[in-house]
Coordinates of C-alpha atoms in Angstrom, one line a residue:
Chain A
M1 CA -27.4 4.2 8.4
A2 CA -26.9 8.4 8.2
K3 CA -28.6 9.8 4.4
L4 CA -27.8 13.2 4.2
T5 CA -30.7 15.2 2.8
R6 CA -30.3 18.5 0.8
E7 CA -30.9 20.6 3.8
D8 CA -28.5 18.5 5.7
V9 CA -25.3 20.1 3.6
L10 CA -27.0 23.5 3.8
K11 CA -27.0 23.6 7.5
L12 CA -23.4 22.3 7.7
A13 CA -21.8 24.6 5.1
Q14 CA -23.7 27.6 6.8
L15 CA -22.5 26.1 9.9
A16 CA -18.3 26.1 8.4
R17 CA -19.2 29.4 6.2
L18 CA -18.8 28.0 3.0
E19 CA -21.6 29.1 0.1
L20 CA -21.5 26.1 -2.1
T21 CA -23.3 26.0 -5.6
D22 CA -26.0 24.2 -6.2
E23 CA -23.9 21.5 -7.8
E24 CA -21.8 21.1 -5.0
I25 CA -24.7 20.7 -2.6
E26 CA -25.8 17.6 -4.5
E27 CA -21.6 16.1 -4.4
Y28 CA -21.3 16.6 -1.1
R29 CA -25.0 15.1 0.1
S30 CA -23.6 11.6 -1.5
E31 CA -20.0 12.3 -0.9
L32 CA -20.5 12.7 2.7
T33 CA -23.4 10.0 3.6
A34 CA -20.7 7.1 2.0
I35 CA -18.4 8.4 4.3
L36 CA -20.7 8.9 6.7
G37 CA -21.6 5.2 5.8
Y38 CA -18.6 3.7 6.0
V39 CA -17.7 5.1 9.6
E40 CA -20.9 4.0 11.0
Q41 CA -19.4 0.4 12.1
L42 CA -17.5 2.8 15.0
Q43 CA -21.5 2.3 16.4
S44 CA -20.9 -1.5 17.3
V45 CA -18.0 -1.0 18.8
D46 CA -18.4 -2.6 22.7
I47 CA -16.8 0.2 24.8
G48 CA -17.2 -1.5 28.1
G49 CA -16.7 1.3 30.3
L50 CA -13.3 2.7 28.3
R51 CA -12.9 6.4 28.9
P52 CA -12.1 8.8 25.6
T53 CA -8.4 9.7 24.5
N54 CA -7.7 13.2 23.7
Q55 CA -3.8 13.3 24.6
V56 CA -1.4 9.9 23.6
T57 CA 1.4 10.9 25.4
G58 CA 0.1 11.5 28.6
L59 CA 1.5 15.5 29.1
T60 CA -1.4 17.4 31.2
N61 CA -0.7 20.4 32.4
V62 CA 2.3 22.4 30.5
M63 CA 3.0 25.2 32.7
R64 CA 5.8 28.2 31.7
A65 CA 6.7 31.3 33.9
D66 CA 4.5 34.4 32.7
E67 CA 6.5 36.3 31.6
V68 CA 7.1 38.1 28.5
V69 CA 9.7 36.1 26.0
D70 CA 11.0 38.2 22.5
Y71 CA 10.6 35.3 20.3
G72 CA 11.4 38.0 17.1
Y73 CA 7.9 38.0 15.6
R74 CA 7.4 41.8 14.5
P75 CA 3.8 43.5 14.5
L76 CA 4.3 45.0 11.4
D77 CA 5.5 41.5 9.3
L78 CA 2.8 40.0 10.5
L79 CA 0.0 42.9 9.4
K80 CA 2.3 42.3 5.8
N81 CA -0.2 39.1 5.5
V82 CA -3.8 41.1 5.9
P83 CA -5.7 41.4 3.3
D84 CA -6.8 44.7 4.6
V85 CA -4.8 47.0 6.6
Q86 CA -5.6 51.1 7.7
D87 CA -3.5 52.7 10.6
D88 CA -1.8 49.6 11.6
H89 CA -5.0 47.9 12.1
I90 CA -6.9 44.8 10.3
K91 CA -9.8 46.3 8.6
V92 CA -13.3 44.5 8.3
K93 CA -16.2 44.8 6.4
R94 CA -19.3 46.0 8.2
I95 CA -20.5 43.8 11.3
I96 CA -24.0 45.5 11.1
A97 CA -26.5 46.2 8.0
Chain B
M1 CA 18.2 11.7 -13.2
A2 CA 20.6 13.5 -10.8
G3 CA 24.2 11.2 -9.2
Q4 CA 23.8 10.1 -5.2
W5 CA 24.4 12.4 -3.2
L6 CA 27.2 11.4 -0.6
P7 CA 26.4 10.5 3.2
I8 CA 24.5 13.5 4.3
V9 CA 27.7 13.8 7.2
D10 CA 31.0 13.5 4.5
L11 CA 29.1 16.5 2.7
A12 CA 29.2 18.5 6.2
Q13 CA 32.8 17.3 7.0
Q14 CA 33.8 18.5 3.7
V15 CA 32.2 21.5 3.0
Q16 CA 33.5 22.1 6.5
A17 CA 37.3 21.3 5.8
G18 CA 37.2 23.4 2.8
S19 CA 37.2 20.7 0.1
L20 CA 33.2 21.0 -1.0
T21 CA 31.9 24.5 -0.5
A22 CA 28.3 25.6 0.3
G23 CA 28.1 27.2 -2.6
E24 CA 28.7 24.0 -5.2
L25 CA 26.5 22.1 -3.1
V26 CA 23.4 24.4 -3.3
E27 CA 24.1 25.3 -7.2
R28 CA 24.3 21.0 -7.7
S29 CA 20.8 20.9 -6.1
L30 CA 18.9 23.5 -7.8
N31 CA 20.5 22.6 -11.0
A32 CA 18.7 18.8 -10.3
I33 CA 15.6 20.3 -9.4
D34 CA 15.9 22.3 -13.0
E35 CA 16.4 19.6 -15.0
A36 CA 13.8 17.0 -13.0
K37 CA 10.9 20.0 -13.3
D38 CA 8.5 17.7 -15.3
Y39 CA 8.5 15.2 -12.3
Q40 CA 6.3 18.5 -10.7
A41 CA 7.7 18.0 -7.2
I42 CA 8.7 21.3 -6.4
I43 CA 6.3 24.7 -6.0
A44 CA 8.8 27.0 -5.4
I45 CA 12.2 27.3 -5.1
T46 CA 14.3 29.9 -2.7
P47 CA 17.6 30.4 -4.3
E48 CA 18.5 34.3 -3.1
R49 CA 18.2 33.1 0.8
A50 CA 20.0 29.8 -0.2
K51 CA 23.4 31.3 -1.6
E52 CA 23.2 33.7 0.6
R53 CA 22.8 31.3 3.5
A54 CA 25.8 29.1 1.8
K55 CA 28.1 32.1 0.9
D56 CA 27.7 32.7 4.7
I57 CA 29.0 29.5 5.9
D58 CA 31.7 29.5 3.1
E59 CA 32.8 32.7 4.0
K60 CA 33.3 31.2 7.9
V61 CA 34.7 28.3 6.6
K62 CA 37.4 30.7 5.2
K63 CA 37.9 32.6 8.7
G64 CA 38.3 28.7 10.0
E65 CA 35.0 29.3 12.1
K66 CA 32.9 26.5 13.5
T67 CA 29.6 25.9 10.6
G68 CA 27.3 23.0 12.1
R69 CA 27.2 19.6 11.2
L70 CA 24.7 20.1 8.2
A71 CA 27.0 22.5 7.0
G72 CA 26.0 23.3 3.7
V73 CA 23.8 20.5 3.1
P74 CA 20.4 20.9 0.9
F75 CA 17.5 20.4 2.0
I76 CA 13.6 20.4 0.5
A77 CA 10.7 21.8 2.7
K78 CA 7.2 20.3 2.5
D79 CA 5.1 23.4 1.3
N80 CA 3.5 23.4 4.6
F81 CA 6.3 24.4 7.1
L82 CA 7.2 28.3 7.7
V83 CA 10.4 29.0 5.8
F84 CA 12.0 32.3 5.0
G85 CA 12.3 33.0 1.3
A86 CA 9.3 32.0 -0.8
E87 CA 5.6 31.9 0.0
T88 CA 4.0 28.9 2.8
T89 CA 0.9 27.8 0.4
A90 CA -0.2 24.2 2.1
A91 CA -0.9 23.6 -1.9
S92 CA -3.6 25.9 -1.3
N93 CA -5.2 28.6 -2.8
I94 CA -6.4 29.7 0.3
L95 CA -2.8 30.3 1.4
K96 CA -1.6 31.9 -1.9
G97 CA 0.9 34.5 -1.9
F98 CA 1.4 34.1 2.3
T99 CA 5.0 35.0 3.4
A100 CA 6.0 33.1 7.0
P101 CA 6.8 36.1 9.3
Y102 CA 8.7 33.3 11.4
Q103 CA 9.9 30.1 10.9
A104 CA 9.4 26.8 11.9
T105 CA 11.7 25.6 14.9
V106 CA 12.5 23.0 13.1
I107 CA 13.5 24.7 10.2
N108 CA 15.5 27.0 12.5
R109 CA 16.9 23.7 13.7
L110 CA 18.6 23.2 11.1
E111 CA 19.5 25.9 9.6
D112 CA 21.5 26.5 13.2
E113 CA 23.2 23.6 11.8
G114 CA 24.6 24.8 8.8
A115 CA 21.5 23.0 6.9
I116 CA 19.9 25.1 3.5
C117 CA 16.7 25.4 2.2
V118 CA 16.5 25.5 -1.7
A119 CA 12.7 24.8 -2.1
K120 CA 9.4 23.9 -1.5
A121 CA 7.4 20.2 -1.7
N122 CA 4.2 20.0 -3.6
L123 CA 1.3 17.8 -1.7
D124 CA -2.2 17.4 -1.6
A125 CA -3.8 21.0 -0.4
F126 CA -3.2 21.5 3.7
G127 CA -2.3 17.4 3.4
H128 CA -5.2 15.9 2.9
G129 CA -4.7 13.5 0.5
A130 CA -2.6 10.3 -0.7
S131 CA -1.4 11.2 -3.7
T132 CA -0.7 15.0 -4.1
E133 CA -3.7 14.9 -6.5
N134 CA -5.5 16.9 -4.0
S135 CA -2.8 20.2 -4.3
D136 CA -4.5 23.2 -5.7
F137 CA -2.1 23.6 -8.2
F138 CA -0.5 20.8 -10.3
V139 CA -0.1 16.7 -9.6
T140 CA 3.8 15.2 -9.3
K141 CA 4.5 12.4 -11.1
N142 CA 6.4 9.3 -9.6
P143 CA 10.1 9.6 -10.4
H144 CA 10.1 5.7 -11.3
N145 CA 6.9 6.1 -13.9
K146 CA 5.4 9.5 -14.7
T147 CA 1.7 8.0 -15.2
R148 CA 1.6 7.4 -11.3
V149 CA 1.1 9.4 -8.2
P150 CA 4.0 9.3 -5.7
G151 CA 1.7 9.2 -3.1
G152 CA 1.1 11.9 -0.6
S153 CA 0.3 13.9 1.0
S154 CA 4.0 14.5 1.2
G155 CA 4.6 13.3 -2.5
G156 CA 6.7 16.2 -3.6
S157 CA 9.5 15.7 -0.7
A158 CA 9.3 11.5 -1.7
A159 CA 9.9 12.2 -5.1
A160 CA 12.2 15.0 -4.8
V161 CA 14.5 12.7 -2.2
V162 CA 14.3 9.4 -4.9
L163 CA 15.4 12.0 -7.8
N164 CA 18.1 13.3 -6.1
L165 CA 17.2 16.5 -6.0
A166 CA 18.7 17.1 -2.5
P167 CA 19.9 14.7 0.0
F168 CA 17.2 15.6 2.6
A169 CA 13.2 16.6 2.3
L170 CA 10.9 17.3 5.3
G171 CA 7.7 16.0 5.1
T172 CA 4.3 15.6 7.5
D173 CA 2.5 12.8 8.9
S174 CA -0.5 12.9 10.9
G175 CA -2.0 9.7 9.0
G176 CA 0.9 7.9 6.7
S177 CA 1.4 11.3 4.8
S178 CA 5.6 10.4 5.2
R179 CA 5.5 7.2 5.3
Q180 CA 3.1 6.3 2.1
P181 CA 4.7 7.9 -0.3
A182 CA 7.8 7.0 0.9
S183 CA 6.7 3.4 -0.1
F184 CA 5.6 4.3 -3.8
C185 CA 8.3 6.2 -4.5
G186 CA 11.3 3.8 -2.8
C187 CA 12.8 6.0 0.1
V188 CA 12.9 5.8 3.8
G189 CA 9.7 7.9 5.2
Y190 CA 9.8 8.4 8.9
K191 CA 7.2 9.3 11.5
P192 CA 8.2 10.2 15.0
T193 CA 6.9 9.3 18.3
Y194 CA 3.6 12.1 18.8
G195 CA 5.3 14.9 20.4
L196 CA 8.9 14.6 19.3
M197 CA 10.1 17.5 17.1
S198 CA 8.1 20.9 17.0
R199 CA 5.1 21.5 14.9
S200 CA 5.7 25.2 15.7
G201 CA 5.9 26.9 12.7
I202 CA 4.0 24.2 10.4
V203 CA 0.4 24.7 9.1
A204 CA -1.9 22.9 11.6
M205 CA -4.2 19.9 9.7
A206 CA -5.6 17.4 12.4
S207 CA -3.2 18.4 16.0
S208 CA -3.7 15.1 17.8
T209 CA -1.7 13.1 15.2
D210 CA 0.3 15.9 13.2
T211 CA 4.2 15.2 13.2
V212 CA 7.2 16.3 11.9
G213 CA 8.0 13.8 9.2
I214 CA 11.7 12.6 7.3
L215 CA 12.5 11.4 4.6
T216 CA 15.7 10.2 2.9
N217 CA 18.0 7.7 1.0
N218 CA 19.2 6.1 3.6
I219 CA 18.4 5.8 7.8
K220 CA 21.6 6.9 8.4
D221 CA 21.4 10.5 7.2
L222 CA 17.6 9.9 8.9
A223 CA 19.0 9.9 12.5
L224 CA 21.4 12.6 11.5
T225 CA 18.8 15.4 10.8
L226 CA 16.2 14.0 13.5
D227 CA 19.0 13.8 16.0
V228 CA 19.4 18.2 14.7
M229 CA 15.9 18.5 15.1
A230 CA 14.1 16.5 17.7
G231 CA 13.4 17.6 21.7
R232 CA 10.9 19.8 23.6
D233 CA 10.1 23.2 22.1
P234 CA 9.0 26.0 24.2
L235 CA 6.5 27.0 21.2
D236 CA 5.2 23.3 20.9
S237 CA 3.8 22.1 24.1
T238 CA 3.0 19.0 22.7
T239 CA 7.0 18.7 22.6
I240 CA 8.5 15.5 24.5
D241 CA 11.8 14.9 25.9
R242 CA 14.0 13.2 23.0
Q243 CA 16.7 10.0 23.9
D244 CA 20.0 10.6 24.1
D245 CA 22.6 10.8 20.6
Y246 CA 20.0 9.3 17.6
T247 CA 23.2 9.0 15.7
N248 CA 24.6 6.0 17.5
L249 CA 22.4 3.4 16.3
V250 CA 22.2 0.0 17.7
E251 CA 21.5 -2.0 14.5
D252 CA 22.0 -5.5 15.1
Q253 CA 19.4 -6.1 18.2
T254 CA 18.9 -9.6 17.9
P255 CA 16.8 -11.6 19.7
A256 CA 14.5 -9.5 19.8
R257 CA 11.3 -10.5 19.1
I258 CA 8.9 -8.9 16.5
G259 CA 4.8 -9.4 15.8
L260 CA 3.8 -9.7 11.8
I261 CA 0.4 -8.0 11.9
K262 CA -2.3 -10.7 11.0
E263 CA -4.8 -8.0 10.3
W264 CA -3.0 -6.2 7.4
L265 CA -2.5 -9.3 5.0
E266 CA -5.7 -10.5 4.8
D267 CA -7.6 -10.1 2.0
G268 CA -7.3 -6.6 -0.1
V269 CA -3.6 -6.9 0.0
D270 CA -1.7 -7.0 -3.6
K271 CA 0.0 -10.2 -3.8
D272 CA 3.5 -8.4 -4.7
V273 CA 3.2 -6.2 -2.0
K274 CA 2.5 -9.5 0.3
R275 CA 4.9 -11.4 -1.3
Q276 CA 7.8 -8.8 -0.2
I277 CA 6.7 -8.6 3.1
E278 CA 6.6 -12.3 3.6
R279 CA 10.3 -11.8 2.0
A280 CA 11.4 -9.3 4.5
V281 CA 10.4 -11.8 7.5
E282 CA 12.0 -14.4 6.0
V283 CA 15.2 -12.4 6.0
L284 CA 14.6 -11.3 9.6
R285 CA 13.9 -14.5 11.0
G286 CA 17.0 -15.8 8.9
V287 CA 19.1 -13.2 11.0
G288 CA 18.3 -14.4 14.2
Y289 CA 15.4 -12.4 15.2
T290 CA 11.7 -14.2 15.9
V291 CA 8.8 -13.0 13.7
E292 CA 5.6 -14.2 15.1
E293 CA 1.8 -13.3 13.8
V294 CA 0.0 -11.2 16.3
S295 CA -3.5 -10.0 15.9
I296 CA -4.7 -6.6 16.9
S297 CA -8.4 -6.7 16.7
S298 CA -9.8 -3.1 16.6
L299 CA -6.7 -3.0 13.4
P300 CA -9.8 -3.2 11.1
L301 CA -11.8 -0.3 13.4
S302 CA -9.0 2.6 12.8
L303 CA -9.9 3.9 9.7
A304 CA -12.8 4.4 10.4
A305 CA -12.1 6.1 13.7
Y306 CA -9.3 8.2 11.7
Y307 CA -11.5 9.6 9.3
V308 CA -13.4 10.9 12.8
L309 CA -11.0 12.3 14.6
V310 CA -9.5 13.9 12.0
P311 CA -12.2 15.7 10.1
A312 CA -13.1 17.5 13.4
E313 CA -9.7 18.9 14.1
I314 CA -8.8 19.8 10.6
S315 CA -12.7 21.7 10.3
S316 CA -11.7 23.7 13.8
N317 CA -7.8 24.4 12.8
L318 CA -9.0 25.6 8.8
S319 CA -11.8 27.8 10.9
R320 CA -8.6 29.6 10.9
Y321 CA -8.5 31.1 6.9
D322 CA -11.6 33.9 7.3
G323 CA -9.9 35.8 4.2
Q324 CA -9.8 38.5 7.2
R325 CA -6.1 38.1 9.1
F326 CA -4.6 36.5 6.4
G327 CA -4.4 34.3 2.9
Y328 CA -6.8 35.1 0.2
S329 CA -10.2 37.0 0.6
F330 CA -12.7 37.7 -1.8
S331 CA -12.8 41.8 -2.3
G332 CA -16.4 41.9 -3.7
A333 CA -18.6 41.1 -0.3
K334 CA -21.0 43.2 0.9
N335 CA -20.4 42.4 4.7
L336 CA -18.4 40.1 7.4
E337 CA -20.9 37.3 7.6
E338 CA -20.3 37.1 2.8
S339 CA -16.7 37.8 2.9
Y340 CA -16.3 34.5 5.3
R341 CA -18.4 32.5 3.1
K342 CA -17.1 33.6 -0.1
S343 CA -13.5 33.7 0.9
R344 CA -13.4 30.2 1.9
E345 CA -16.0 29.1 -1.0
F346 CA -13.3 30.8 -3.2
G347 CA -9.7 29.7 -1.6
F348 CA -10.1 26.0 -0.4
G349 CA -10.4 23.2 -2.5
K350 CA -12.7 19.8 -3.2
E351 CA -10.8 17.6 -0.2
A352 CA -10.9 20.7 2.4
K353 CA -14.4 21.4 2.3
R354 CA -15.7 18.0 2.4
R355 CA -13.3 17.0 5.4
I356 CA -14.8 20.7 6.9
M357 CA -18.0 19.5 6.3
M358 CA -17.5 15.9 7.6
G359 CA -15.8 17.6 10.5
T360 CA -18.1 20.0 11.2
Y361 CA -20.9 17.5 11.0
V362 CA -19.4 15.0 13.4
L363 CA -18.6 17.9 16.7
S364 CA -22.4 19.3 15.5
S365 CA -24.4 18.6 18.7
G366 CA -26.8 15.6 19.1
Y367 CA -23.9 13.5 16.6
Y368 CA -20.5 14.2 19.0
D369 CA -21.3 11.3 21.4
A370 CA -22.2 9.0 18.4
Y371 CA -19.2 9.9 16.0
Y372 CA -16.4 11.6 17.9
K373 CA -16.7 10.3 21.6
K374 CA -16.9 7.1 19.9
A375 CA -13.7 7.6 17.8
Q376 CA -12.1 8.3 20.9
I377 CA -12.8 5.6 22.7
V378 CA -11.9 3.0 19.7
R379 CA -8.1 5.4 20.2
T380 CA -8.5 4.2 24.1
K381 CA -9.0 1.0 22.6
L382 CA -6.1 0.6 20.1
I383 CA -3.5 2.0 22.7
S384 CA -4.5 -0.7 25.2
E385 CA -4.2 -3.7 22.3
F386 CA -0.8 -1.8 21.4
T387 CA 0.4 -1.7 24.7
D388 CA -0.2 -5.7 25.0
A389 CA 1.5 -5.7 21.7
F390 CA 4.2 -4.3 22.3
K391 CA 4.6 -6.0 25.7
K392 CA 5.0 -9.5 23.6
Y393 CA 7.2 -7.7 20.8
D394 CA 10.1 -5.2 20.9
F395 CA 9.0 -4.4 17.6
L396 CA 5.5 -4.7 14.7
V397 CA 6.2 -5.0 11.2
G398 CA 4.0 -5.1 8.6
P399 CA 3.0 -3.2 4.9
V400 CA 3.1 0.1 4.1
T401 CA -0.1 0.2 2.2
P402 CA -1.5 -2.2 0.4
T403 CA -0.3 -1.3 -3.0
T404 CA 2.4 0.1 -5.3
A405 CA 1.7 3.5 -6.7
F406 CA -1.3 3.6 -8.8
P407 CA -1.9 5.1 -12.2
I408 CA -3.1 8.9 -11.5
G409 CA -6.5 9.9 -11.7
E410 CA -7.8 6.1 -10.7
K411 CA -9.2 6.9 -7.5
G412 CA -12.0 9.5 -7.8
D413 CA -14.0 8.5 -5.1
P414 CA -12.9 10.2 -1.8
L415 CA -13.9 6.9 0.2
A416 CA -11.7 5.0 -2.7
M417 CA -8.3 7.3 -1.6
Y418 CA -9.1 7.6 2.2
M419 CA -9.2 3.9 2.3
C420 CA -4.9 4.1 0.8
D421 CA -3.9 4.7 4.3
I422 CA -5.7 1.9 6.0
M423 CA -2.7 0.7 7.3
T424 CA -1.3 4.0 8.6
V425 CA -3.6 5.9 10.4
A426 CA -2.8 3.3 13.6
A427 CA 0.3 4.4 14.8
S428 CA -1.1 7.7 13.9
I429 CA -3.5 7.1 16.0
V430 CA -1.9 6.0 18.9
G431 CA 0.9 7.9 18.8
C432 CA 4.1 5.5 18.4
P433 CA 6.7 6.0 16.1
S434 CA 6.2 4.4 12.5
I435 CA 8.7 4.2 9.6
S436 CA 8.7 3.0 6.3
V437 CA 12.0 1.2 4.8
P438 CA 12.3 0.3 0.9
A439 CA 11.6 -3.4 0.3
G440 CA 12.0 -4.7 -3.6
V441 CA 9.2 -4.2 -6.3
D442 CA 6.3 -5.2 -7.9
D443 CA 6.3 -6.8 -11.0
Q444 CA 6.3 -3.3 -12.6
N445 CA 9.2 -2.6 -10.9
L446 CA 7.1 0.1 -8.5
P447 CA 8.6 0.1 -4.8
V448 CA 7.3 -2.1 -2.4
G449 CA 7.3 -0.1 1.7
L450 CA 8.3 -2.2 4.9
Q451 CA 6.3 -0.4 7.8
L452 CA 8.2 -1.3 11.3
L453 CA 6.9 0.1 14.0
A454 CA 8.1 0.6 17.9
P455 CA 6.8 1.3 21.3
Q456 CA 6.1 5.7 22.5
R457 CA 10.0 6.9 22.9
A458 CA 11.5 4.3 21.7
D459 CA 12.5 6.1 18.2
K460 CA 16.4 5.2 18.2
E461 CA 15.1 1.7 18.6
L462 CA 13.1 1.5 15.6
L463 CA 16.0 3.8 14.1
G464 CA 18.3 1.2 14.9
L465 CA 16.7 -2.0 13.5
A466 CA 15.2 -0.2 10.3
R467 CA 19.4 0.8 9.6
Y468 CA 20.1 -3.0 10.2
V469 CA 17.3 -4.1 7.9
E470 CA 18.0 -1.2 5.4
E471 CA 21.1 -3.2 5.0
L472 CA 19.3 -6.9 5.0
L473 CA 17.2 -6.3 2.3
S474 CA 19.8 -4.4 0.2

């Protein structure tokens, strides 16, 4: 059974862009180990040539005409929820240190 | 508790006839919400916009204009629907302060027929839970017993309907989130065939199972609102063609054949729940349905498959909350990477982080085949077993959830909370419609729900049976 280590949790947190406290690391280590222990039962399933299902109603390639449609979204309304705006642009922190 | 509402069809007709006003209905709903504050079913009310819309409708009536099939009818939307007039938070700290720049398609369709959103209901943040205890704000209380949970994640919507705060409420259902709270609170809760109602403008959780749920006190109200919302939407390319008129239900479908799901009546089911389900089965047999036990052998695997597929999709859908474009943003970060991490650390609650990490794990290189792909194959197996069962039976029945509403705080362990979904996730994984209908109470007077399932795209037949069952069991 998968038993997560502290390093495993830190790696997951890093991949998911989460910063965890020491307490959280231990908590998630034991909880995620328990959840993985439960879903482990999938490993014993005989898959006998079956293929995975991604879409349940059988729709494929839903296309539309390549035309601009006005759904009434206004760019300035969208910008109202942005934490930091300058000259109608989204401002982010420095990327290269 | 506020008094019961008239059937929606009557409310709308009376508003159109001028014998009731939309203004009065909105006022009544807002008063009921205020009086039921102790239950904490509601996150925010939208009084200004609601009153303005009511005024417009009442003026149209005065001028003799048509106002729609839901004229003046108030409703409550789960707070993961984008609605004008209040914030949309999904009960999460990371979306606190977010105001919708557009509305969900289903909200627009309801408004086009004259319905009026009066409030936003509480939920487990982002829909992650079965009790509303995972709301980042507060816990909703069960209308029948304030020490119990209302179920979840659409717990606020279910409690609101049972408390008569509005004639109907919208929920979502990705693994039982409308059916299970309906069962705990004693109302009707419906999950449609995957794709029957548009998810455009709804905060995404698990895209391959997310559906719009409807909660009402009776099937006729539910069928009418479904009729207004169902059908294709160019803004959600997973939407499917609808059936014709959902209000024209065939109630008595005897001698249809019904399969009683064997795996759901085995160990672990509360004795009172089992007794009520068996009673419902006897009633169905009494009116001429054939009800036989049916086994769906992969059912015991459905919860494990669900808790791989769903966290995987959640980890992907929740990656958009990065503190840059909308939502909570940590202001003291030195660089972009730190801004991402700190915004997500402070903005997400415990369950969201748990699911994000679980999803990240099962999707990561080296584990993808062992977990995610395996779960997708179990999904194929379940679909084929349900297809076989539906060749023999027109409908399937069973309990909604193993117990009645449990005490607030009882399920501290996340896995114990996940187990509440054990009978509802299968319909979500295979995409078939499913509904919870009240089926009596347990020895503490807490409601029990009967789950009815039908093949994909047989929503109308399912609602017809549910309407018949509702009458037989009342």
